[in-house]
Amino acid sequence: NAGVTQTPKFQVLKTGQSMTLQCAQDMNHEYMSWYRQDPGMGLRLIHYSVGAGITDQGEVPNGYNVSRSTTEDFPLRLLSAAPSQTSVYFCASSLLGTGNYNYGYTFGSGTRLTVV
Amino acid sequence: AQSVTQLGSHVSVSEGALVLLRCNYSSSVPPYLFWYVQYPNQGLQLLLKYTSAATLVKGINGFEAEFKKSETSFHLTKPSAHMSDAAEYFCAVSQTGANNLFFGTGTRLTVIP
């Protein structure tokens, strides 16, 4: 059971370049999300999805796009990279809680992105 | 809107001493609360979660946390620190019925031999 798999683990981009961070999970989780982690700021939600074909914005969505064509995959696209997007990016997934229950997340190991 | 505040960005304890990491929450409705641990260069791992079933929650690696509504707190404790506990710890909150988690800024725990 691989859990949540993120690729690549490291990436260096030049300002203005575009790229896609990949995230795949094999647990049949309906919910998937992307966070960025910056020193002293904790994790901030970029985008999330509650199922295939459904996405929504989080706290810091500007400069990022997502799509959810399958339950397993939730790629994050940087359209035109900027130095402010230098960060560690985490993908997370969970079952959708029935009623009021929240299962908590399973996290990937992260992608460290540097924009120069 | 819900949020969490973690008091102390860095905490140092001696090996064998009590670990206390503080988290206060702000939520307009009964929250779900979580503690996660992040070891260097790794993703976050769930330590424990409060989902209103019991106010004292036991997690992995000997950690536990107590939900105190009157103090809006969910502090993480461990009676005796081990060197392997050195990591960054995050408190997170969500509203009941919602899946999005909102994280605190984290507390880095150092264990001194």
Coordinates of N, CA and C in Angstrom, one line a residue:
Chain A
N1 N 0.8 -1.2 0.0 CA 0.0 0.0 0.0 C 0.9 1.2 0.0
A2 N 0.9 2.0 -1.1 CA 1.8 3.1 -1.2 C 1.3 4.3 -0.5
G3 N 0.0 4.5 -0.3 CA -0.5 5.7 0.4 C -0.6 6.9 -0.5
V4 N 0.1 8.0 -0.2 CA 0.0 9.2 -1.0 C 1.4 9.4 -1.6
T5 N 1.5 9.4 -2.9 CA 2.8 9.5 -3.6 C 2.9 10.8 -4.3
Q6 N 4.0 11.6 -4.0 CA 4.2 12.9 -4.6 C 5.5 12.8 -5.5
T7 N 5.4 13.4 -6.7 CA 6.6 13.5 -7.5 C 6.6 14.9 -8.2
P8 N 7.8 15.5 -8.4 CA 9.1 15.0 -7.9 C 9.3 15.4 -6.5
K9 N 10.4 14.9 -5.9 CA 10.7 15.3 -4.5 C 11.4 16.6 -4.4
F10 N 12.2 17.0 -5.5 CA 12.9 18.3 -5.5 C 12.7 18.8 -6.9
Q11 N 12.6 20.2 -7.0 CA 12.5 20.8 -8.3 C 13.0 22.2 -8.2
V12 N 13.8 22.6 -9.2 CA 14.3 24.0 -9.3 C 13.7 24.6 -10.6
L13 N 13.0 25.7 -10.5 CA 12.4 26.3 -11.7 C 13.0 27.7 -11.8
K14 N 12.9 28.2 -13.0 CA 13.2 29.6 -13.3 C 11.9 30.4 -13.3
T15 N 12.0 31.6 -12.9 CA 10.9 32.5 -12.9 C 10.2 32.5 -14.2
G16 N 8.9 32.3 -14.2 CA 8.1 32.3 -15.4 C 7.8 30.9 -16.0
Q17 N 8.6 29.9 -15.6 CA 8.4 28.6 -16.0 C 7.1 28.0 -15.4
S18 N 6.6 27.0 -16.1 CA 5.4 26.3 -15.5 C 5.8 24.9 -15.2
M19 N 5.0 24.2 -14.3 CA 5.3 22.8 -14.0 C 4.1 22.3 -13.3
T20 N 4.0 21.0 -13.3 CA 3.0 20.2 -12.6 C 3.6 19.4 -11.5
L21 N 3.1 19.5 -10.3 CA 3.4 18.6 -9.2 C 2.4 17.5 -9.1
Q22 N 2.9 16.3 -9.1 CA 2.0 15.2 -9.2 C 1.6 14.6 -7.8
C23 N 0.4 14.2 -7.6 CA 0.0 13.5 -6.4 C -1.0 12.4 -6.7
A24 N -0.7 11.2 -6.2 CA -1.5 10.1 -6.4 C -1.7 9.3 -5.1
Q25 N -2.9 8.8 -4.9 CA -3.2 8.0 -3.7 C -3.9 6.7 -4.1
D26 N -3.7 5.7 -3.4 CA -4.2 4.4 -3.7 C -5.2 3.8 -2.7
M27 N -5.8 4.7 -1.9 CA -6.6 4.4 -0.8 C -8.1 4.6 -1.1
N28 N -8.4 5.0 -2.3 CA -9.8 5.3 -2.7 C -10.4 6.4 -1.8
H29 N -9.5 7.4 -1.5 CA -10.0 8.5 -0.7 C -10.7 9.6 -1.6
E30 N -11.9 10.0 -1.1 CA -12.6 11.0 -1.9 C -11.9 12.4 -1.8
Y31 N -11.5 12.7 -0.6 CA -10.9 14.1 -0.4 C -9.4 14.1 -0.6
M32 N -9.0 15.1 -1.4 CA -7.6 15.4 -1.6 C -7.3 16.9 -1.5
S33 N -6.1 17.2 -1.1 CA -5.8 18.7 -0.9 C -4.4 18.9 -1.1
W34 N -4.0 20.2 -1.4 CA -2.7 20.6 -1.5 C -2.4 21.7 -0.5
Y35 N -1.3 21.6 0.2 CA -0.8 22.6 1.2 C 0.6 23.1 0.8
R36 N 0.9 24.3 1.2 CA 2.3 24.7 1.1 C 2.8 25.0 2.5
Q37 N 4.0 24.7 2.8 CA 4.6 24.9 4.1 C 5.8 25.8 4.0
D38 N 5.7 26.9 4.7 CA 6.7 27.9 4.8 C 7.1 28.2 6.2
P39 N 8.4 28.5 6.4 CA 8.9 28.6 7.8 C 8.1 29.7 8.6
G40 N 7.7 29.3 9.8 CA 6.9 30.2 10.7 C 5.5 30.4 10.3
M41 N 5.0 29.7 9.2 CA 3.7 30.0 8.8 C 2.8 28.7 8.8
G42 N 3.4 27.6 9.2 CA 2.6 26.4 9.2 C 2.3 25.9 7.8
L43 N 1.2 25.2 7.7 CA 0.7 24.7 6.4 C -0.5 25.6 6.0
R44 N -0.5 26.0 4.8 CA -1.7 26.8 4.3 C -2.3 26.0 3.1
L45 N -3.6 26.0 3.1 CA -4.4 25.2 2.1 C -4.4 26.0 0.8
I46 N -4.0 25.3 -0.3 CA -4.0 25.9 -1.6 C -5.3 25.6 -2.4
H47 N -5.6 24.4 -2.6 CA -6.8 23.9 -3.3 C -7.2 22.5 -2.7
Y48 N -8.4 22.2 -2.8 CA -8.9 20.9 -2.4 C -10.0 20.3 -3.3
S49 N -10.3 19.1 -3.1 CA -11.3 18.4 -3.9 C -12.0 17.3 -3.1
V50 N -13.3 17.3 -3.2 CA -14.1 16.3 -2.5 C -14.5 15.1 -3.4
G51 N -14.0 15.1 -4.6 CA -14.3 14.0 -5.5 C -13.9 14.3 -6.9
A52 N -13.9 13.3 -7.7 CA -13.6 13.5 -9.2 C -14.5 14.6 -9.8
G53 N -13.9 15.5 -10.5 CA -14.6 16.6 -11.1 C -15.0 17.7 -10.2
I54 N -14.6 17.7 -8.9 CA -15.0 18.8 -8.0 C -13.7 19.3 -7.4
T55 N -13.5 20.6 -7.6 CA -12.3 21.3 -6.9 C -12.8 22.6 -6.3
D56 N -12.0 23.1 -5.4 CA -12.4 24.4 -4.8 C -11.1 25.0 -4.2
Q57 N -11.2 26.3 -4.0 CA -10.0 27.1 -3.6 C -9.9 27.0 -2.1
G58 N -8.6 27.1 -1.6 CA -8.3 27.2 -0.2 C -7.9 28.6 0.1
E59 N -7.0 28.8 1.1 CA -6.6 30.1 1.6 C -5.7 30.8 0.6
V60 N -4.8 30.1 -0.1 CA -3.8 30.8 -0.9 C -3.8 30.2 -2.4
P61 N -4.8 30.3 -3.1 CA -4.9 29.7 -4.4 C -4.3 30.4 -5.6
N62 N -3.9 31.7 -5.4 CA -3.4 32.5 -6.6 C -2.1 31.9 -7.1
G63 N -2.1 31.7 -8.4 CA -0.9 31.2 -9.1 C -0.9 29.7 -9.3
Y64 N -1.9 29.1 -8.8 CA -2.0 27.6 -8.9 C -3.4 27.2 -9.5
N65 N -3.3 26.1 -10.3 CA -4.5 25.4 -10.8 C -4.5 24.0 -10.4
V66 N -5.7 23.4 -10.3 CA -5.8 22.0 -10.0 C -6.9 21.4 -10.9
S67 N -6.9 20.1 -11.0 CA -8.0 19.4 -11.6 C -8.1 18.0 -11.0
R68 N -9.2 17.4 -11.1 CA -9.4 16.1 -10.5 C -10.2 15.2 -11.5
S69 N -9.6 14.6 -12.4 CA -10.2 13.8 -13.4 C -10.5 12.4 -12.9
T70 N -9.7 11.9 -11.9 CA -9.9 10.6 -11.4 C -9.9 10.7 -9.9
T71 N -10.3 9.7 -9.2 CA -10.3 9.6 -7.7 C -8.8 9.6 -7.2
E72 N -7.9 8.9 -8.0 CA -6.6 8.7 -7.5 C -5.6 9.9 -7.6
D73 N -5.8 10.7 -8.6 CA -4.8 11.8 -9.0 C -5.3 13.2 -8.7
F74 N -4.4 14.0 -8.2 CA -4.8 15.4 -8.0 C -3.6 16.3 -8.2
P75 N -3.3 16.6 -9.5 CA -2.1 17.4 -9.8 C -2.2 18.9 -9.5
L76 N -1.1 19.5 -9.2 CA -1.1 20.9 -8.9 C -0.2 21.6 -9.9
R77 N -0.8 22.6 -10.6 CA -0.1 23.3 -11.7 C 0.3 24.7 -11.3
L78 N 1.6 25.0 -11.5 CA 2.1 26.3 -11.4 C 2.1 26.9 -12.8
L79 N 1.4 28.0 -13.0 CA 1.2 28.5 -14.3 C 2.4 29.3 -14.8
S80 N 2.9 30.2 -13.9 CA 4.1 31.0 -14.2 C 4.8 31.2 -12.9
A81 N 5.8 30.4 -12.7 CA 6.4 30.3 -11.3 C 7.1 31.7 -10.9
A82 N 6.9 32.0 -9.7 CA 7.5 33.2 -9.1 C 8.3 32.8 -7.8
P83 N 9.3 33.6 -7.5 CA 10.1 33.3 -6.3 C 9.3 33.1 -5.0
S84 N 8.1 33.8 -5.0 CA 7.2 33.7 -3.8 C 6.6 32.3 -3.7
Q85 N 6.7 31.5 -4.7 CA 6.2 30.1 -4.7 C 7.3 29.1 -4.2
T86 N 8.4 29.6 -3.9 CA 9.4 28.7 -3.3 C 8.9 28.2 -2.0
S87 N 8.8 26.9 -1.8 CA 8.1 26.4 -0.6 C 8.2 24.8 -0.7
V88 N 7.7 24.2 0.4 CA 7.5 22.8 0.3 C 6.0 22.5 0.2
Y89 N 5.7 21.7 -0.8 CA 4.3 21.4 -1.1 C 3.9 20.0 -0.6
F90 N 2.8 19.9 0.1 CA 2.3 18.6 0.5 C 0.9 18.3 0.0
C91 N 0.8 17.1 -0.5 CA -0.5 16.6 -0.9 C -1.1 15.7 0.3
A92 N -2.4 15.8 0.5 CA -3.0 15.0 1.6 C -4.3 14.4 1.1
S93 N -4.7 13.3 1.7 CA -6.0 12.7 1.3 C -6.7 12.1 2.5
S94 N -8.0 12.0 2.4 CA -8.7 11.3 3.4 C -10.0 10.8 2.9
L95 N -10.6 9.9 3.6 CA -12.0 9.5 3.4 C -12.9 10.7 3.7
L96 N -14.0 10.9 3.0 CA -15.0 11.9 3.4 C -15.8 11.4 4.6
G97 N -15.8 12.1 5.7 CA -16.6 11.7 6.8 C -18.1 11.6 6.6
T98 N -18.7 10.6 7.1 CA -20.1 10.5 7.1 C -20.7 11.2 8.4
G99 N -21.8 11.9 8.2 CA -22.3 12.7 9.3 C -21.3 13.7 9.7
N100 N -20.9 13.7 11.0 CA -20.0 14.7 11.5 C -18.5 14.3 11.6
Y101 N -18.2 13.1 11.2 CA -16.9 12.5 11.4 C -15.8 13.0 10.5
N102 N -14.6 13.3 11.1 CA -13.5 13.7 10.3 C -12.4 12.7 10.5
Y103 N -11.9 12.1 9.5 CA -10.9 11.0 9.6 C -9.5 11.5 9.8
G104 N -9.2 12.8 9.5 CA -7.8 13.2 9.5 C -7.1 12.8 8.2
Y105 N -6.0 13.4 7.9 CA -5.3 13.2 6.6 C -4.2 12.2 6.6
T106 N -3.9 11.6 5.4 CA -2.7 11.0 5.1 C -1.9 11.9 4.2
F107 N -0.7 12.2 4.6 CA 0.2 13.1 3.8 C 1.2 12.4 2.9
G108 N 1.5 13.0 1.8 CA 2.6 12.6 1.0 C 3.9 13.1 1.7
S109 N 5.1 12.8 1.1 CA 6.3 13.1 1.7 C 6.8 14.5 1.2
G110 N 6.1 15.1 0.3 CA 6.4 16.5 0.0 C 7.2 16.7 -1.3
T111 N 7.1 17.9 -1.9 CA 7.9 18.3 -3.0 C 8.6 19.7 -2.6
R112 N 9.9 19.7 -2.6 CA 10.6 20.9 -2.3 C 10.9 21.7 -3.6
L113 N 10.2 22.9 -3.7 CA 10.3 23.6 -4.9 C 11.1 24.9 -4.7
T114 N 12.1 25.2 -5.5 CA 12.8 26.5 -5.5 C 12.6 27.2 -6.8
V115 N 12.2 28.4 -6.7 CA 12.0 29.2 -7.9 C 13.1 30.3 -7.9
V116 N 13.9 30.4 -8.9 CA 15.1 31.3 -9.0 C 14.8 32.4 -10.1
Chain B
A1 N -15.1 31.5 11.8 CA -13.9 30.9 11.2 C -13.1 30.2 12.3
Q2 N -12.5 29.1 11.9 CA -11.7 28.3 12.9 C -10.2 28.6 12.7
S3 N -9.5 28.5 13.8 CA -8.0 28.7 13.7 C -7.4 28.1 15.0
V4 N -6.1 27.8 15.0 CA -5.4 27.4 16.1 C -4.2 28.2 16.3
T5 N -3.8 28.4 17.6 CA -2.6 29.1 18.0 C -1.7 28.2 18.8
Q6 N -0.5 28.1 18.3 CA 0.5 27.3 19.1 C 1.4 28.2 19.8
L7 N 1.5 28.1 21.1 CA 2.3 29.0 21.9 C 3.7 28.4 22.0
G8 N 4.7 29.2 21.5 CA 6.1 28.7 21.5 C 6.5 28.0 20.2
S9 N 7.3 28.7 19.4 CA 7.7 28.1 18.2 C 8.8 27.0 18.4
H10 N 9.5 27.2 19.6 CA 10.6 26.2 19.9 C 10.4 25.8 21.4
V11 N 10.5 24.6 21.7 CA 10.5 24.0 23.0 C 11.6 23.1 23.2
S12 N 12.4 23.2 24.3 CA 13.5 22.3 24.6 C 13.2 21.6 25.9
V13 N 13.4 20.3 26.0 CA 13.2 19.6 27.2 C 14.4 18.6 27.3
S14 N 14.7 18.2 28.5 CA 15.7 17.2 28.8 C 15.1 15.8 28.5
E15 N 15.9 14.9 28.1 CA 15.5 13.5 28.0 C 14.9 13.0 29.3
G16 N 13.7 12.4 29.3 CA 13.1 12.0 30.5 C 12.1 13.0 31.1
A17 N 12.2 14.2 30.7 CA 11.3 15.2 31.3 C 10.0 15.3 30.6
L18 N 9.0 16.0 31.2 CA 7.7 16.1 30.7 C 7.7 17.0 29.4
V19 N 7.0 16.5 28.4 CA 6.8 17.3 27.2 C 5.4 18.0 27.3
L20 N 5.3 19.3 27.1 CA 4.1 20.0 27.0 C 4.1 21.0 25.9
L21 N 3.3 20.7 24.9 CA 3.2 21.6 23.7 C 1.7 22.2 23.7
R22 N 1.7 23.5 23.6 CA 0.4 24.2 23.8 C -0.3 24.5 22.5
C23 N -1.6 24.3 22.5 CA -2.5 24.6 21.4 C -3.8 25.2 21.9
N24 N -4.2 26.3 21.4 CA -5.5 26.9 21.7 C -6.2 27.1 20.4
Y25 N -7.5 26.8 20.4 CA -8.3 26.9 19.2 C -9.3 28.0 19.3
S26 N -9.8 28.4 18.1 CA -10.9 29.3 18.0 C -11.8 28.8 17.0
S27 N -13.1 28.5 17.4 CA -14.0 27.9 16.5 C -15.4 28.3 17.0
S28 N -16.3 28.6 16.0 CA -17.6 29.0 16.4 C -18.5 27.9 16.6
V29 N -18.1 26.7 16.2 CA -18.9 25.5 16.5 C -17.9 24.4 17.0
P30 N -18.5 23.4 17.6 CA -17.6 22.3 18.2 C -16.6 21.8 17.1
P31 N -15.4 21.8 17.5 CA -14.3 21.5 16.5 C -13.9 20.0 16.6
Y32 N -13.2 19.6 15.5 CA -12.4 18.4 15.6 C -10.9 19.0 15.7
L33 N -10.1 18.4 16.5 CA -8.8 18.8 16.7 C -7.8 17.7 16.5
F34 N -6.6 18.0 16.0 CA -5.6 17.0 15.6 C -4.3 17.5 16.0
W35 N -3.4 16.6 16.3 CA -2.0 16.8 16.4 C -1.2 15.9 15.4
Y36 N -0.3 16.6 14.7 CA 0.5 15.9 13.7 C 2.0 16.1 14.1
V37 N 2.8 15.2 13.7 CA 4.2 15.3 13.9 C 4.9 15.2 12.6
Q38 N 6.0 16.0 12.4 CA 6.8 16.0 11.2 C 8.2 15.8 11.5
Y39 N 8.8 14.7 11.1 CA 10.2 14.5 11.3 C 11.0 15.1 10.1
P40 N 12.2 15.4 10.3 CA 13.0 16.1 9.2 C 12.8 15.5 7.9
N41 N 12.5 16.3 6.9 CA 12.4 15.9 5.5 C 11.4 14.9 5.2
Q42 N 10.3 14.9 6.1 CA 9.3 13.9 5.9 C 7.9 14.6 5.8
G43 N 6.9 13.9 5.5 CA 5.5 14.4 5.6 C 5.0 14.4 7.0
L44 N 3.8 14.8 7.2 CA 3.2 14.9 8.5 C 2.5 13.5 8.8
Q45 N 2.6 13.2 10.1 CA 2.0 11.9 10.5 C 1.0 12.2 11.7
L46 N -0.1 11.6 11.6 CA -1.1 11.8 12.6 C -0.7 11.2 13.9
L47 N -0.7 12.1 15.0 CA -0.4 11.6 16.4 C -1.7 11.2 17.1
L48 N -2.7 12.1 17.0 CA -4.0 11.8 17.7 C -5.0 12.8 17.2
K49 N -6.3 12.5 17.5 CA -7.4 13.4 17.1 C -8.5 13.4 18.1
Y50 N -9.1 14.5 18.3 CA -10.3 14.7 19.2 C -11.5 14.8 18.3
T51 N -12.5 13.9 18.5 CA -13.7 14.0 17.7 C -14.9 14.0 18.6
S52 N -14.8 14.5 19.8 CA -15.9 14.7 20.8 C -16.3 13.4 21.5
A53 N -15.6 12.3 21.2 CA -16.0 11.1 21.9 C -15.5 11.1 23.4
A54 N -14.3 11.6 23.6 CA -13.7 11.6 25.0 C -12.7 12.8 25.0
T55 N -12.7 13.4 26.2 CA -11.9 14.6 26.3 C -10.4 14.4 26.4
L56 N -10.0 13.2 26.9 CA -8.6 12.8 27.0 C -8.4 11.8 25.8
V57 N -7.5 12.2 25.0 CA -7.2 11.4 23.8 C -5.8 10.8 23.8
K58 N -5.7 9.6 23.6 CA -4.3 8.9 23.6 C -3.9 8.7 22.2
G59 N -2.7 9.0 21.9 CA -2.2 8.8 20.6 C -1.0 7.8 20.5
I60 N -0.3 7.9 19.4 CA 0.9 7.0 19.2 C 2.1 7.5 20.0
N61 N 3.1 6.7 20.2 CA 4.3 7.0 20.8 C 4.2 7.6 22.2
G62 N 3.2 7.3 22.9 CA 3.0 7.7 24.3 C 2.5 9.1 24.5
F63 N 2.1 9.8 23.4 CA 1.5 11.1 23.5 C 0.0 11.1 23.9
E64 N -0.5 12.1 24.5 CA -1.9 12.3 24.8 C -2.2 13.8 24.8
A65 N -3.5 14.1 24.6 CA -3.9 15.5 24.6 C -5.3 15.5 25.3
E66 N -5.6 16.6 26.0 CA -6.8 16.8 26.7 C -7.6 18.0 26.1
F67 N -8.8 17.8 25.7 CA -9.7 18.8 25.2 C -10.3 19.5 26.4
K68 N -10.1 20.8 26.5 CA -10.7 21.6 27.6 C -11.5 22.8 26.9
K69 N -12.8 22.6 26.9 CA -13.7 23.5 26.2 C -13.6 24.9 27.0
S70 N -13.6 24.9 28.3 CA -13.6 26.1 29.1 C -12.3 27.0 28.8
E71 N -11.2 26.3 28.4 CA -10.0 27.0 28.1 C -9.7 27.1 26.6
T72 N -10.6 26.5 25.8 CA -10.4 26.4 24.4 C -9.0 25.9 24.1
S73 N -8.6 24.8 24.8 CA -7.2 24.3 24.6 C -7.2 22.8 24.2
F74 N -6.1 22.4 23.7 CA -5.9 21.0 23.3 C -4.4 20.8 23.4
H75 N -3.8 20.8 24.6 CA -2.4 20.7 24.7 C -1.9 19.3 24.6
L76 N -0.8 19.1 24.0 CA -0.2 17.8 23.8 C 0.9 17.5 24.9
T77 N 0.8 16.3 25.5 CA 1.8 16.0 26.6 C 2.3 14.6 26.4
K78 N 3.5 14.4 27.0 CA 4.1 13.1 27.1 C 4.9 13.1 28.4
P79 N 4.7 12.1 29.2 CA 5.4 12.1 30.5 C 6.9 12.1 30.5
S80 N 7.5 11.5 29.5 CA 8.9 11.3 29.5 C 9.5 11.4 28.1
A81 N 10.2 12.4 27.8 CA 10.7 12.7 26.5 C 11.8 11.7 26.1
H82 N 11.8 11.3 24.9 CA 12.8 10.5 24.3 C 13.5 11.3 23.2
M83 N 14.8 10.9 22.9 CA 15.5 11.6 21.9 C 14.7 11.5 20.5
S84 N 14.1 10.4 20.3 CA 13.3 10.2 19.1 C 12.1 11.1 18.9
D85 N 11.7 11.8 20.0 CA 10.6 12.7 19.9 C 11.0 14.1 19.3
A86 N 12.2 14.3 19.1 CA 12.7 15.6 18.4 C 12.1 15.7 17.0
A87 N 11.2 16.7 16.8 CA 10.5 16.9 15.6 C 9.7 18.2 15.7
E88 N 9.0 18.4 14.6 CA 8.1 19.6 14.6 C 6.6 19.1 14.8
Y89 N 5.9 19.8 15.6 CA 4.5 19.3 16.0 C 3.5 20.4 15.5
F90 N 2.5 19.9 14.9 CA 1.4 20.8 14.4 C 0.1 20.5 15.0
C91 N -0.6 21.5 15.5 CA -2.0 21.4 15.9 C -2.9 21.8 14.7
A92 N -4.0 21.2 14.6 CA -4.9 21.5 13.4 C -6.3 21.4 13.9
V93 N -7.2 22.2 13.2 CA -8.6 22.2 13.6 C -9.5 22.1 12.4
S94 N -10.6 21.5 12.5 CA -11.7 21.5 11.5 C -13.0 21.6 12.2
Q95 N -14.0 22.1 11.5 CA -15.3 22.1 12.0 C -15.9 20.7 11.8
T96 N -16.8 20.3 12.7 CA -17.5 19.1 12.5 C -18.3 19.1 11.1
G97 N -18.1 18.0 10.4 CA -18.8 17.9 9.1 C -18.0 18.5 8.0
A98 N -16.8 19.1 8.3 CA -16.0 19.6 7.2 C -14.7 18.9 7.1
N99 N -14.1 18.8 6.0 CA -12.8 18.1 5.8 C -11.6 18.9 5.8
N100 N -11.7 20.2 5.6 CA -10.5 21.1 5.5 C -9.9 21.3 6.9
L101 N -8.6 21.1 7.0 CA -7.9 21.3 8.3 C -7.2 22.6 8.2
F102 N -7.2 23.3 9.3 CA -6.4 24.6 9.4 C -5.3 24.3 10.5
F103 N -4.1 24.6 10.1 CA -2.9 24.2 10.9 C -2.4 25.4 11.6
G104 N -1.8 25.2 12.8 CA -1.0 26.1 13.5 C 0.3 26.3 12.9
T105 N 1.1 27.2 13.4 CA 2.4 27.5 12.8 C 3.5 26.5 13.3
G106 N 3.2 25.6 14.2 CA 4.1 24.5 14.5 C 5.0 24.9 15.7
T107 N 5.4 23.8 16.4 CA 6.4 23.9 17.5 C 7.5 22.9 17.3
R108 N 8.7 23.4 17.3 CA 9.8 22.5 17.1 C 10.3 22.1 18.5
L109 N 10.3 20.8 18.7 CA 10.7 20.2 20.0 C 12.1 19.7 19.9
T110 N 13.0 20.1 20.8 CA 14.3 19.7 20.9 C 14.4 18.9 22.2
V111 N 15.1 17.7 22.1 CA 15.3 16.9 23.3 C 16.8 16.9 23.6
I112 N 17.1 17.3 24.8 CA 18.5 17.5 25.2 C 19.0 16.2 26.0
P113 N 20.1 15.6 25.6 CA 20.5 14.4 26.2 C 20.9 14.6 27.7

